[in-house]
Amino acid sequence: MKLEKEKADRREKKKKKSKHSSKDRDKGSELNGKHKSSSKMKRSESPSGVRSAVKYEAGDSDTHEDVKVDPDERNDGRQKSGSPEINNNREKADDGHQCDSLKMKKKRVKDEKQEKNQSSSRKRKKTSSEHDKTEKKKIKKDGEQEEKKKERGKKDEESEKWKWWEEGKSSDTQKWSSLEHKGPYFPPEYEPLPDNICFKYDGQPVKLSPVTEEIATFYAKMLDHEYTSKDVFQNNFFSDWREEMTKEERKQIKTLSKCDFTQIHKYFVEKSEERKNMTKEEKQVLKEEASRLMEEYGFCLLDGHREKIGNFKLEPPGLFRGRGEHPKMGKLKKRIQPEDVTINCSQDSKIPTPPAGHRWKRVQHDNTVTWLASWLENIHGRPKYIMLNPSSKLKGEKDWQKYETARQLKMKVDSIRKQYRRDWTSREMKIRQRGVAIYFIDKLALRAGNEKDDESADTVGCCSLRVEHITLHRRLDAQEHVVEFDFLGKDSIRYYNKVPVEKQVFKNLKLFIKHKDPEDDLFDRITTVKLNKTLNECMPGLTAKVFRTFNASTTLQDQLNKLTTEGMTVEEKILSYNRANRAVAILCNHQRAAPKTFERSMQLLQEKIQKKKEQIEDAKKELKEAKKAHKDAPSDKSKKLLEKKEKAVQRLSDQLKKLQLQETDREENKVIALGTSKLNYLDPRISVAWCKKHQVPIEKIYNKTQRDKFAWAIDMTDENFQF
């Protein structure tokens, strides 16, 4: 009994020690394992009673003691607290507690870092977002300020624009009271070729004098042009080139066929490519230089107002090309020197300063002419001028007067027509010829035609027609009394037309060509000067050219009234305008060659049209599905979707129509030049009134330059104007 009681006491004591050890371990875990691991060895007894050493982790040495186990206890069927198994379990439990504590600590530190990073990121995003918003607001504000600045500048420019038309008509003789300008801008002097670029003759390099070399570069630059393949061009060039050569060069260079310009040509092709590939900064430098020249030379003071000059830069030297088969093509256009130039300015103005080391040919003060500088060009020996820009007062007044004279003809044209009809039966051949010539000028809008010398291109007008230029058909294409015209008009543009004429005109033409050779003049009894003198007697200021302006403007007015209807879109109205303009261009024979890029641009437009058609098909399918969905389950959402799809189909259809109108317009204008008649023969007030009446933006008809030219018409015309 006593032994059992001692055993029970020992068990109770062990239990208490075990609880106390567990609490100590928990505290040790919380201390994050700060104690260093101990090398102290703890001892326990094996079941056989032999003591064994066990190594414990730091923190365990103060919780365990060496306990002497009773042999009876060893056999009670339970593991004792002092056994190696129990000690190993405790060791594992202690390690587990420490690992859990370390993991929790690491997790807590990681969470804190993540939270800190997220917070920092949120702050950065917020700051970045606020910065972006500030930047956007700033950019928007700057853009708005820039727009306002431009708008103010535009308004200031408009308010400063000289409305000369409000001041009344100037004197017919005196064109200005004061005129001051800087004179013309001369092209830069020639820069010799690099030493490694040479001209070769008969396979051998030849060093040319600067003047001879410069002319050689003119030809070399044109090697890939069809002009240099023409005999007339080659002969004229070589003849003029030899005149400028030194004696030694003339002795050596005798045949153009032995001249090799290949290296020079290649050099300029590379220079051209370099210019194309210039950086934005380099282009900006050139742009700024051009602006500086424009500011210095491009304006003058006319009657105290700043006016733009049209062509302040003198043409650089080069080779004359001409139009068509011009007999002088290839001849040398010589460099213009200050000694060739006459300056015109007011007497009290500051006279332009000539380039250093030079002087002007003459300085005059003639206010009855409108030019600022003049010189003789060497190809035809004709004077050339520096004039004011088309937007200037002097040019505008001239245009205004031209169209007013054409409008006056409207009141007189019936009596003039009666007169030339009477002339058809006159006993005098000269009067008959004059009557038929005026009929052609009126009906066909032919130019009067000037007398030509042998060195000019073989172009003709009405008065200079030859027998070979017309063919008479008593009946052709189911029409009677048809005249077939075939000749080269201005700028060597072919005029080909088959026109039915009145019977008496046909009879007169047969009479005019009788007993004549093909190269003889059709109207051999009249000249342009005599014809215009007769017209001026019918109405002051009337010439053959006024008839052309009158018929062009009348045709435009009639066509616009006919082609424009209510309910048209802006695009349809523009197509109608271009068709009316085209009718005028055909009347005036304003033709052109099809642009080189025409086929490619049409192909791109057709691709756009095809793509738009596919988009419409897809949109219609989506619309069909939306209709079905709305029918099956009607709701506000399905209704809105249906409306959206309907609008999409309508929008795409409008876009397709616009593209198709563009295609039609381009195709119809392929070989017709609309610009010439629009700028020179059509009264701008017709177009301005049409735009205002039909709510078409004037920008759709006239570009910026054209609007400046016709500022007088835009300002003074209302929608009720009729030519």
XYZ file of C-alpha atoms in Angstrom:
723
model
C 0.000 0.000 0.000
C 2.761 2.376 0.895
C 4.518 1.593 -2.381
C 1.356 2.236 -4.424
C 0.817 5.543 -2.627
C 4.375 6.634 -3.524
C 3.784 5.664 -7.121
C 0.574 7.739 -7.256
C 2.354 10.738 -5.728
C 5.112 10.484 -8.317
C 2.551 10.334 -11.181
C 0.741 13.434 -9.877
C 4.018 15.254 -9.562
C 4.924 14.344 -13.201
C 1.578 15.619 -14.466
C 2.105 18.981 -12.814
C 5.632 19.216 -14.213
C 4.320 18.332 -17.713
C 1.700 21.126 -17.576
C 4.298 23.584 -16.334
C 6.713 22.552 -19.172
C 3.968 23.069 -21.829
C 3.300 26.605 -20.591
C 7.012 27.379 -20.675
C 7.244 26.096 -24.251
C 4.402 28.393 -25.355
C 6.196 31.317 -23.784
C 9.401 30.285 -25.468
C 7.629 30.229 -28.871
C 6.396 33.739 -28.352
C 9.956 34.874 -27.690
C 10.636 34.005 -31.416
C 13.310 31.487 -30.554
C 15.722 34.088 -29.214
C 17.688 31.568 -27.118
C 20.646 29.977 -28.774
C 20.520 26.242 -29.249
C 22.103 24.392 -26.374
C 24.612 21.660 -26.696
C 23.688 20.376 -23.258
C 22.791 16.726 -23.263
C 19.802 15.416 -21.259
C 19.719 11.991 -19.987
C 16.981 9.394 -19.747
C 16.947 5.796 -19.010
C 16.270 3.190 -21.564
C 13.817 0.361 -20.767
C 16.826 -1.718 -19.837
C 17.828 0.767 -17.201
C 20.809 2.162 -19.224
C 21.019 5.907 -19.296
C 21.064 7.505 -22.849
C 21.862 11.042 -23.863
C 19.285 13.163 -25.831
C 20.053 16.506 -27.427
C 17.310 19.123 -26.852
C 16.646 22.375 -28.557
C 17.262 25.647 -26.787
C 14.616 26.458 -24.205
C 14.031 22.844 -23.162
C 16.921 22.441 -20.704
C 15.082 24.146 -17.812
C 11.863 22.105 -18.195
C 13.196 18.597 -17.963
C 14.956 16.727 -15.190
C 16.582 13.342 -14.920
C 13.974 11.015 -13.420
C 14.692 7.584 -11.993
C 11.951 5.222 -13.175
C 10.774 2.327 -11.043
C 11.061 -1.075 -12.719
C 7.393 -1.757 -11.956
C 6.364 1.315 -13.844
C 8.194 0.158 -16.913
C 5.846 -2.792 -17.243
C 2.489 -1.177 -16.606
C 1.691 -1.192 -20.357
C 1.937 2.675 -20.796
C 4.770 4.879 -22.116
C 6.300 6.905 -19.363
C 6.983 10.545 -19.547
C 10.710 10.058 -19.282
C 10.880 7.622 -22.239
C 12.743 8.510 -25.476
C 9.446 8.331 -27.489
C 7.822 10.939 -25.276
C 10.907 13.140 -25.385
C 10.973 12.867 -29.208
C 7.294 13.842 -29.390
C 7.943 16.819 -27.183
C 10.820 17.782 -29.420
C 8.537 17.612 -32.453
C 5.834 19.600 -30.682
C 8.359 22.297 -29.751
C 9.623 22.447 -33.378
C 6.016 22.662 -34.655
C 5.194 25.513 -32.311
C 8.294 27.393 -33.405
C 7.583 26.807 -37.159
C 3.968 27.964 -36.789
C 5.132 31.062 -34.967
C 7.745 31.842 -37.630
C 5.230 31.292 -40.448
C 2.698 33.561 -38.779
C 5.372 36.200 -38.263
C 6.491 35.984 -41.911
C 2.902 36.056 -43.143
C 2.160 39.089 -40.965
C 5.276 40.898 -42.267
C 4.356 39.912 -45.861
C 0.772 41.117 -45.416
C 2.026 44.394 -43.993
C 4.391 44.823 -46.957
C 1.640 44.002 -49.467
C -0.740 46.402 -47.787
C 1.964 49.062 -47.767
C 2.751 48.409 -51.464
C -0.938 48.468 -52.409
C -1.415 51.679 -50.493
C 1.647 53.171 -52.184
C 0.424 51.940 -55.578
C -3.029 53.426 -54.970
C -1.417 56.710 -54.044
C 0.782 56.591 -57.140
C -2.181 55.762 -59.377
C -4.214 58.487 -57.786
C -1.353 60.956 -58.165
C -0.721 59.775 -61.756
C -4.430 59.983 -62.565
C -4.661 63.443 -61.072
C -1.496 64.430 -62.974
C -2.929 63.056 -66.242
C -6.180 64.899 -65.664
C -4.246 68.094 -64.941
C -2.144 67.574 -68.068
C -5.220 66.887 -70.190
C -6.944 69.946 -68.812
C -3.817 71.972 -69.510
C -3.528 70.638 -73.073
C -7.225 71.219 -73.665
C -6.941 74.716 -72.246
C -3.855 75.425 -74.360
C -5.657 74.061 -77.435
C -8.698 76.206 -76.746
C -6.492 79.242 -76.205
C -4.641 78.479 -79.450
C -7.948 78.124 -81.293
C -9.200 81.373 -79.795
C -5.921 83.018 -80.737
C -6.246 81.763 -84.314
C -9.872 82.845 -84.407
C -8.930 86.292 -83.115
C -6.091 86.446 -85.630
C -8.477 85.433 -88.389
C -10.996 88.064 -87.315
C -8.242 90.678 -87.022
C -7.005 89.711 -90.481
C -10.525 89.964 -91.878
C -11.099 93.299 -90.167
C -7.734 94.546 -91.467
C -8.442 93.264 -94.994
C -8.789 96.143 -97.384
C -12.333 96.252 -98.767
C -11.359 98.348 -101.769
C -14.640 97.584 -103.540
C -16.456 99.720 -100.969
C -14.401 102.784 -101.951
C -15.757 103.024 -105.474
C -14.099 102.490 -108.848
C -10.599 103.864 -109.436
C -9.647 106.052 -112.375
C -9.193 104.248 -115.697
C -5.828 105.940 -116.204
C -4.301 106.262 -112.728
C -3.883 102.821 -111.120
C -2.294 103.930 -107.816
C -1.145 106.962 -105.863
C 1.775 105.411 -103.977
C 3.702 102.185 -104.550
C 6.666 100.884 -102.550
C 8.351 97.470 -102.685
C 11.727 95.700 -102.264
C 12.165 94.682 -105.904
C 12.500 91.093 -107.187
C 14.311 88.220 -105.460
C 17.170 86.887 -107.592
C 17.907 83.137 -107.607
C 21.188 82.097 -105.923
C 24.382 81.909 -107.967
C 25.498 78.589 -109.426
C 27.357 76.178 -107.128
C 29.987 74.102 -109.027
C 29.769 70.313 -108.953
C 31.957 68.326 -106.507
C 35.369 67.271 -107.866
C 34.354 63.595 -107.996
C 31.410 64.360 -110.347
C 32.563 64.916 -113.895
C 31.283 65.392 -117.435
C 32.724 63.025 -120.038
C 33.250 63.536 -123.744
C 34.013 60.541 -125.936
C 34.635 58.524 -122.756
C 37.197 60.955 -121.299
C 36.572 63.261 -118.273
C 36.481 66.968 -119.213
C 36.741 69.823 -116.714
C 34.216 72.465 -117.813
C 34.224 76.184 -117.063
C 31.550 77.240 -114.496
C 29.206 78.743 -117.129
C 29.475 75.717 -119.442
C 29.087 73.317 -116.520
C 25.938 75.057 -115.274
C 24.261 74.704 -118.690
C 25.349 71.039 -118.793
C 23.505 70.468 -115.500
C 20.276 71.833 -117.057
C 20.407 69.084 -119.691
C 21.579 66.383 -117.248
C 18.601 67.006 -114.953
C 16.242 66.280 -117.861
C 17.841 63.045 -119.102
C 14.873 60.940 -117.989
C 12.366 63.308 -119.650
C 10.919 62.754 -123.125
C 12.043 66.243 -124.202
C 15.707 65.173 -124.381
C 14.777 62.464 -126.892
C 13.451 65.025 -129.409
C 15.733 66.210 -132.200
C 14.517 69.838 -132.021
C 15.254 69.989 -128.292
C 18.708 68.430 -128.694
C 19.714 70.679 -131.603
C 18.550 73.892 -129.904
C 20.295 72.962 -126.648
C 23.609 72.039 -128.255
C 23.611 75.153 -130.423
C 23.014 77.513 -127.460
C 25.432 75.559 -125.237
C 28.305 75.888 -127.707
C 27.749 79.648 -127.840
C 28.467 79.846 -124.097
C 31.546 77.571 -124.209
C 35.142 78.804 -124.153
C 37.215 78.483 -127.363
C 39.032 75.430 -125.997
C 35.747 73.745 -125.062
C 34.263 74.436 -128.500
C 37.317 72.831 -130.149
C 36.963 69.721 -127.986
C 33.152 69.305 -127.721
C 31.706 69.053 -131.232
C 28.944 66.428 -131.089
C 26.141 65.958 -128.519
C 26.045 62.194 -129.103
C 29.554 61.856 -127.599
C 28.611 63.799 -124.451
C 28.097 61.738 -121.299
C 25.959 63.455 -118.604
C 25.340 60.239 -116.619
C 27.348 61.112 -113.489
C 25.816 64.592 -113.290
C 22.307 63.163 -113.714
C 22.915 60.563 -110.984
C 24.259 63.261 -108.653
C 21.096 65.367 -108.971
C 18.834 62.324 -108.561
C 20.604 61.579 -105.256
C 20.265 65.228 -104.202
C 16.560 65.027 -104.973
C 16.217 61.904 -102.824
C 18.075 63.624 -99.994
C 15.584 66.488 -100.112
C 12.685 64.033 -100.010
C 14.194 62.257 -96.992
C 14.979 65.383 -94.993
C 14.105 65.344 -91.293
C 11.243 67.353 -89.895
C 13.716 69.807 -88.389
C 15.528 70.299 -91.717
C 12.238 70.895 -93.504
C 11.282 73.390 -90.810
C 14.494 75.341 -91.468
C 13.622 75.573 -95.179
C 10.057 76.574 -94.336
C 11.270 79.346 -92.048
C 13.647 80.601 -94.749
C 10.792 80.664 -97.296
C 8.642 82.588 -94.804
C 11.447 85.087 -94.276
C 11.787 85.665 -98.026
C 8.027 86.024 -98.373
C 7.939 88.585 -95.583
C 10.813 90.564 -97.091
C 9.997 90.430 -100.808
C 6.423 89.121 -101.034
C 4.523 92.280 -100.040
C 4.328 95.887 -101.166
C 2.603 99.054 -99.965
C -0.078 100.176 -102.406
C -1.823 103.430 -101.484
C -0.834 102.807 -97.854
C -2.214 99.223 -97.797
C -0.122 96.058 -97.533
C -0.746 93.998 -100.687
C 0.614 90.584 -101.658
C 2.902 90.281 -104.692
C 2.236 87.432 -107.097
C 5.636 86.283 -108.444
C 8.402 88.089 -106.551
C 11.003 85.394 -107.384
C 12.700 85.726 -110.760
C 12.774 82.540 -112.820
C 16.168 80.780 -112.592
C 18.097 79.972 -115.786
C 17.274 76.724 -117.544
C 16.115 75.177 -120.824
C 12.918 76.307 -122.538
C 10.342 73.551 -122.915
C 7.261 75.137 -124.431
C 3.999 73.320 -125.029
C 3.377 70.825 -127.762
C 5.924 70.716 -130.583
C 7.336 74.183 -129.971
C 10.135 75.032 -132.433
C 12.216 76.724 -129.716
C 12.201 73.900 -127.191
C 15.655 73.253 -125.709
C 16.921 76.819 -126.092
C 18.753 78.403 -123.157
C 16.813 80.695 -120.834
C 19.579 82.986 -119.624
C 20.088 84.196 -116.073
C 18.376 87.547 -115.457
C 20.693 90.183 -114.027
C 19.698 93.408 -112.193
C 20.997 95.309 -115.226
C 18.132 93.735 -117.250
C 15.390 94.840 -114.807
C 13.305 98.034 -114.841
C 11.812 99.028 -111.463
C 8.453 100.810 -111.190
C 7.532 102.588 -107.919
C 6.210 105.924 -106.701
C 8.552 108.888 -106.717
C 8.421 109.523 -102.979
C 8.996 105.860 -102.034
C 12.243 104.162 -101.029
C 13.786 102.766 -104.215
C 14.655 99.027 -103.980
C 18.347 98.285 -103.443
C 19.928 96.141 -106.202
C 22.207 93.203 -105.246
C 25.764 94.183 -104.267
C 27.910 95.169 -107.217
C 24.941 95.643 -109.560
C 22.526 98.381 -110.627
C 19.030 98.499 -112.128
C 18.501 99.005 -115.839
C 16.098 101.837 -115.068
C 13.840 103.171 -112.294
C 10.538 104.717 -113.380
C 7.437 106.140 -111.657
C 4.510 105.259 -113.957
C 1.168 105.029 -112.112
C -0.757 104.133 -115.292
C 0.619 100.563 -115.229
C 0.162 97.858 -112.617
C 3.538 96.053 -112.782
C 6.338 96.445 -110.215
C 9.305 95.234 -112.269
C 9.885 94.316 -115.917
C 12.540 92.715 -118.164
C 12.837 91.129 -121.624
C 13.118 87.353 -121.776
C 15.601 86.105 -124.349
C 13.589 83.265 -125.954
C 10.900 85.372 -127.681
C 12.183 88.850 -126.841
C 8.925 89.688 -125.037
C 8.558 91.672 -121.810
C 7.846 89.842 -118.562
C 6.499 91.401 -115.391
C 6.260 91.101 -111.630
C 2.622 91.786 -110.818
C 0.459 91.867 -107.719
C -1.282 88.762 -106.381
C -4.753 87.898 -107.815
C -6.220 88.840 -104.393
C -4.960 92.438 -104.725
C -7.034 95.515 -105.496
C -5.562 96.028 -108.976
C -6.295 92.455 -110.059
C -9.692 92.385 -108.362
C -10.821 95.596 -110.023
C -9.773 94.228 -113.393
C -11.766 91.010 -112.836
C -14.812 92.910 -111.602
C -14.748 95.174 -114.681
C -14.349 92.146 -116.978
C -17.478 90.448 -115.633
C -19.468 93.682 -115.626
C -18.617 94.165 -119.318
C -19.777 90.573 -119.985
C -23.061 91.332 -118.185
C -23.525 94.437 -120.325
C -23.149 92.264 -123.423
C -26.258 90.416 -122.274
C -28.247 93.582 -123.038
C -26.626 94.027 -126.463
C -26.111 90.488 -127.690
C -29.422 90.221 -129.545
C -28.718 93.288 -131.694
C -25.134 92.091 -132.366
C -26.437 88.687 -133.465
C -28.917 90.305 -135.831
C -26.088 92.365 -137.296
C -23.718 89.471 -137.999
C -26.585 87.516 -139.582
C -27.153 90.393 -141.963
C -23.426 90.397 -142.745
C -23.663 86.814 -144.070
C -25.386 88.074 -147.220
C -23.282 91.203 -147.738
C -21.883 91.879 -151.204
C -18.484 92.538 -149.678
C -16.410 89.389 -148.928
C -14.652 91.036 -145.981
C -17.976 91.710 -144.227
C -19.195 88.152 -144.928
C -16.019 86.710 -143.435
C -16.333 88.980 -140.389
C -19.980 87.933 -139.885
C -19.104 84.185 -140.014
C -16.074 84.670 -137.721
C -18.165 86.487 -135.059
C -20.777 83.709 -135.365
C -18.106 81.077 -134.566
C -16.779 83.149 -131.652
C -20.311 83.536 -130.266
C -21.630 80.013 -130.869
C -18.485 77.944 -130.257
C -16.655 80.249 -127.795
C -13.556 80.128 -130.021
C -10.628 82.381 -129.221
C -10.054 85.152 -131.732
C -6.520 83.979 -132.574
C -3.447 86.151 -133.079
C -0.969 86.370 -135.911
C 2.010 84.063 -135.385
C 5.598 84.203 -136.535
C 7.499 81.216 -137.896
C 9.267 80.615 -134.574
C 6.053 80.127 -132.603
C 4.080 76.942 -132.032
C 1.509 76.222 -134.733
C -1.576 77.090 -132.689
C -4.572 78.907 -134.156
C -7.783 80.702 -133.220
C -10.834 81.722 -135.203
C -9.257 84.451 -137.352
C -6.128 82.380 -138.066
C -7.916 79.173 -139.150
C -6.625 77.612 -142.337
C -8.563 75.697 -144.970
C -7.012 72.429 -143.734
C -8.578 72.936 -140.287
C -12.197 72.473 -141.428
C -14.093 69.815 -143.356
C -17.594 70.488 -144.735
C -20.250 67.759 -144.659
C -23.581 68.412 -146.332
C -24.970 65.569 -144.210
C -23.284 63.738 -141.323
C -24.688 61.599 -138.478
C -28.268 62.437 -139.471
C -27.504 66.177 -139.332
C -27.303 68.665 -142.170
C -24.661 71.307 -142.900
C -22.032 69.988 -140.502
C -18.599 71.621 -140.080
C -15.832 69.390 -138.725
C -13.108 71.384 -136.881
C -9.673 69.912 -136.155
C -6.806 72.186 -135.072
C -4.404 72.974 -132.217
C -5.629 75.764 -129.955
C -3.896 77.588 -127.118
C -1.153 75.607 -125.346
C -1.213 73.147 -128.288
C -4.451 71.562 -127.044
C -6.383 69.909 -129.839
C -9.816 71.280 -130.682
C -11.974 68.664 -132.388
C -15.667 69.260 -132.880
C -18.458 68.442 -135.325
C -21.006 71.243 -135.380
C -24.185 71.709 -137.423
C -24.348 75.312 -138.671
C -26.955 77.425 -140.374
C -27.380 76.918 -144.104
C -26.098 80.400 -145.046
C -22.946 79.919 -142.951
C -22.318 76.593 -144.704
C -22.696 78.267 -148.114
C -20.277 81.050 -147.128
C -17.656 78.548 -145.936
C -17.821 76.744 -149.280
C -17.276 80.106 -150.920
C -14.319 80.981 -148.601
C -12.397 77.769 -149.399
C -13.005 77.874 -153.140
C -9.776 77.971 -155.180
C -7.621 77.844 -152.006
C -4.909 75.429 -150.931
C -5.075 73.613 -147.552
C -2.427 75.909 -145.993
C -4.237 79.121 -147.037
C -6.129 81.231 -144.480
C -9.859 80.579 -144.231
C -10.567 84.218 -143.303
C -8.013 85.935 -145.537
C -9.738 89.349 -145.557
C -9.900 90.016 -141.778
C -7.570 90.212 -138.753
C -8.147 89.992 -135.013
C -7.433 93.728 -134.629
C -10.061 94.688 -137.238
C -12.576 92.253 -135.756
C -12.191 93.663 -132.223
C -12.444 97.215 -133.573
C -15.829 96.371 -135.115
C -17.034 94.763 -131.873
C -15.936 97.807 -129.857
C -18.072 99.975 -132.143
C -21.088 97.796 -131.275
C -20.432 98.191 -127.518
C -17.623 100.047 -125.708
C -15.076 97.604 -124.265
C -16.393 94.664 -126.286
C -13.773 92.235 -127.695
C -13.861 88.619 -128.870
C -12.679 87.566 -125.394
C -15.741 89.174 -123.747
C -17.947 86.864 -125.850
C -16.079 83.894 -124.375
C -16.603 85.166 -120.809
C -20.255 85.968 -121.538
C -21.063 82.528 -122.995
C -19.199 80.711 -120.204
C -20.997 82.590 -117.408
C -24.397 82.316 -119.138
C -23.923 78.546 -119.549
C -23.016 78.142 -115.860
C -26.049 80.149 -114.713
C -28.439 78.191 -116.958
C -26.992 74.807 -115.979
C -27.112 75.559 -112.243
C -30.761 76.644 -112.488
C -31.527 73.460 -114.403
C -29.546 70.914 -112.359
C -30.150 72.103 -108.779
C -33.399 70.974 -107.149
C -34.867 71.091 -103.658
C -34.150 68.206 -101.289
C -30.665 67.497 -102.618
C -27.850 66.675 -100.199
C -24.769 68.902 -100.150
C -22.817 66.215 -102.027
C -25.481 66.023 -104.741
C -25.477 69.810 -105.072
C -21.689 69.832 -105.474
C -21.964 67.159 -108.183
C -24.538 69.365 -109.957
C -22.199 72.356 -109.684
C -19.281 70.383 -111.128
C -21.464 69.183 -113.999
C -22.470 72.763 -114.769
C -18.799 73.767 -114.596
C -17.926 70.834 -116.859
C -20.408 72.023 -119.512
C -18.524 75.338 -119.549
C -15.115 73.623 -119.732
C -16.259 71.565 -122.738
C -17.604 74.702 -124.418
C -14.257 76.472 -123.894
C -12.226 73.353 -124.809
C -10.483 73.225 -121.423
C -8.993 69.764 -121.644
C -6.200 68.033 -119.802
C -4.366 64.726 -119.880
C -5.622 62.194 -117.344
C -3.563 62.514 -114.119
C -0.843 59.885 -113.656
C -2.375 58.847 -110.339
C -5.919 58.617 -111.734
C -6.110 54.820 -112.121
C -4.659 54.184 -108.660
C -6.924 56.718 -106.936
C -9.996 55.267 -108.681
C -8.973 51.753 -107.632
C -8.693 52.844 -103.984
C -12.080 54.574 -104.201
C -13.708 51.460 -105.679
C -12.207 49.350 -102.880
C -13.757 51.737 -100.346
C -17.118 51.437 -102.103
C -16.940 47.620 -102.056
C -16.004 47.596 -98.364
C -18.883 49.957 -97.584
C -21.325 47.649 -99.429
C -20.150 44.710 -97.303
C -20.634 46.778 -94.142
C -24.191 47.614 -95.258
C -24.953 43.910 -95.832
C -23.734 43.062 -92.321
C -25.693 45.973 -90.843
C -28.883 44.821 -92.625
C -28.485 41.306 -91.208
C -28.092 42.753 -87.699
C -31.168 44.933 -88.303
C -33.185 41.880 -89.384
C -32.179 40.029 -86.228
C -33.049 43.062 -84.082
C -36.499 43.282 -85.715
C -37.156 39.585 -85.042
C -35.981 39.875 -81.425
C -38.199 42.930 -80.858
C -41.183 41.180 -82.435
C -40.731 38.044 -80.294
C -40.119 39.875 -77.000
C -40.930 43.606 -77.194
C -39.204 45.786 -74.605
C -37.645 49.226 -74.252
C -34.211 47.674 -74.590
C -35.071 45.819 -77.820
C -36.748 48.949 -79.205
C -33.633 51.061 -78.569
C -31.447 48.383 -80.167
C -33.729 48.301 -83.222
C -33.550 52.083 -83.608
C -29.775 51.949 -83.267
C -29.484 49.328 -86.045
C -31.807 51.309 -88.330
C -29.684 54.437 -87.868
C -26.508 52.437 -88.589
C -27.929 51.165 -91.897
C -29.019 54.686 -92.863
C -25.631 56.165 -91.956
C -23.718 53.558 -93.977
C -26.079 54.032 -96.956
C -25.431 57.783 -96.903
C -21.686 57.159 -96.796
C -21.952 54.765 -99.760
C -23.936 57.308 -101.755
C -21.302 59.959 -101.032
C -18.500 57.650 -102.247
C -20.430 56.770 -105.409
C -20.960 60.452 -106.151
C -17.213 60.996 -105.782
C -16.547 58.144 -108.204
C -18.938 59.612 -110.792
C -17.462 63.086 -110.389
C -13.863 61.887 -110.786
C -14.650 59.782 -113.829
C -16.486 62.626 -115.554
C -13.628 65.071 -114.805
C -10.889 62.689 -115.955
C -9.819 64.755 -118.996
C -11.647 68.027 -118.282
C -9.926 70.950 -116.523
C -12.534 72.728 -114.399
C -10.143 75.220 -112.792
C -9.372 77.356 -115.849
C -12.962 78.336 -116.538
C -13.773 78.707 -112.830
C -10.941 81.200 -112.301
C -10.939 83.086 -115.613
C -14.309 82.900 -117.377
C -17.042 82.385 -114.777
C -18.411 85.378 -112.881
C -17.732 84.390 -109.229
C -20.946 86.086 -108.107
C -22.934 83.282 -109.816
C -21.219 80.660 -107.637
C -21.432 82.756 -104.447
C -25.176 83.434 -104.912
C -25.804 79.738 -105.659
C -23.940 78.700 -102.471
C -25.887 81.163 -100.327
C -29.238 80.215 -101.858
C -28.746 76.445 -101.515
C -26.810 76.436 -98.196
C -23.622 75.029 -99.687
C -20.421 76.083 -97.843
C -18.392 78.378 -100.088
C -15.299 76.325 -99.068
C -16.743 73.416 -101.101
C -16.484 75.484 -104.288
C -13.485 77.785 -103.727
C -10.274 76.981 -101.852
C -8.461 79.532 -99.650
C -6.495 81.104 -102.525
C -9.608 81.375 -104.690
C -11.627 82.870 -101.828
C -8.945 85.541 -101.421
C -9.061 86.232 -105.160
C -12.842 86.617 -105.154
C -13.210 88.304 -101.743
C -14.981 91.218 -103.454
C -17.642 88.891 -104.921
C -18.159 86.947 -101.682
C -18.656 90.156 -99.707
C -20.995 92.007 -102.074
C -23.206 89.199 -103.456
C -26.528 88.007 -102.046
C -28.491 84.890 -102.952
C -30.706 86.688 -105.499
C -27.872 87.557 -107.919
C -28.390 86.420 -111.513
C -25.829 86.935 -114.255
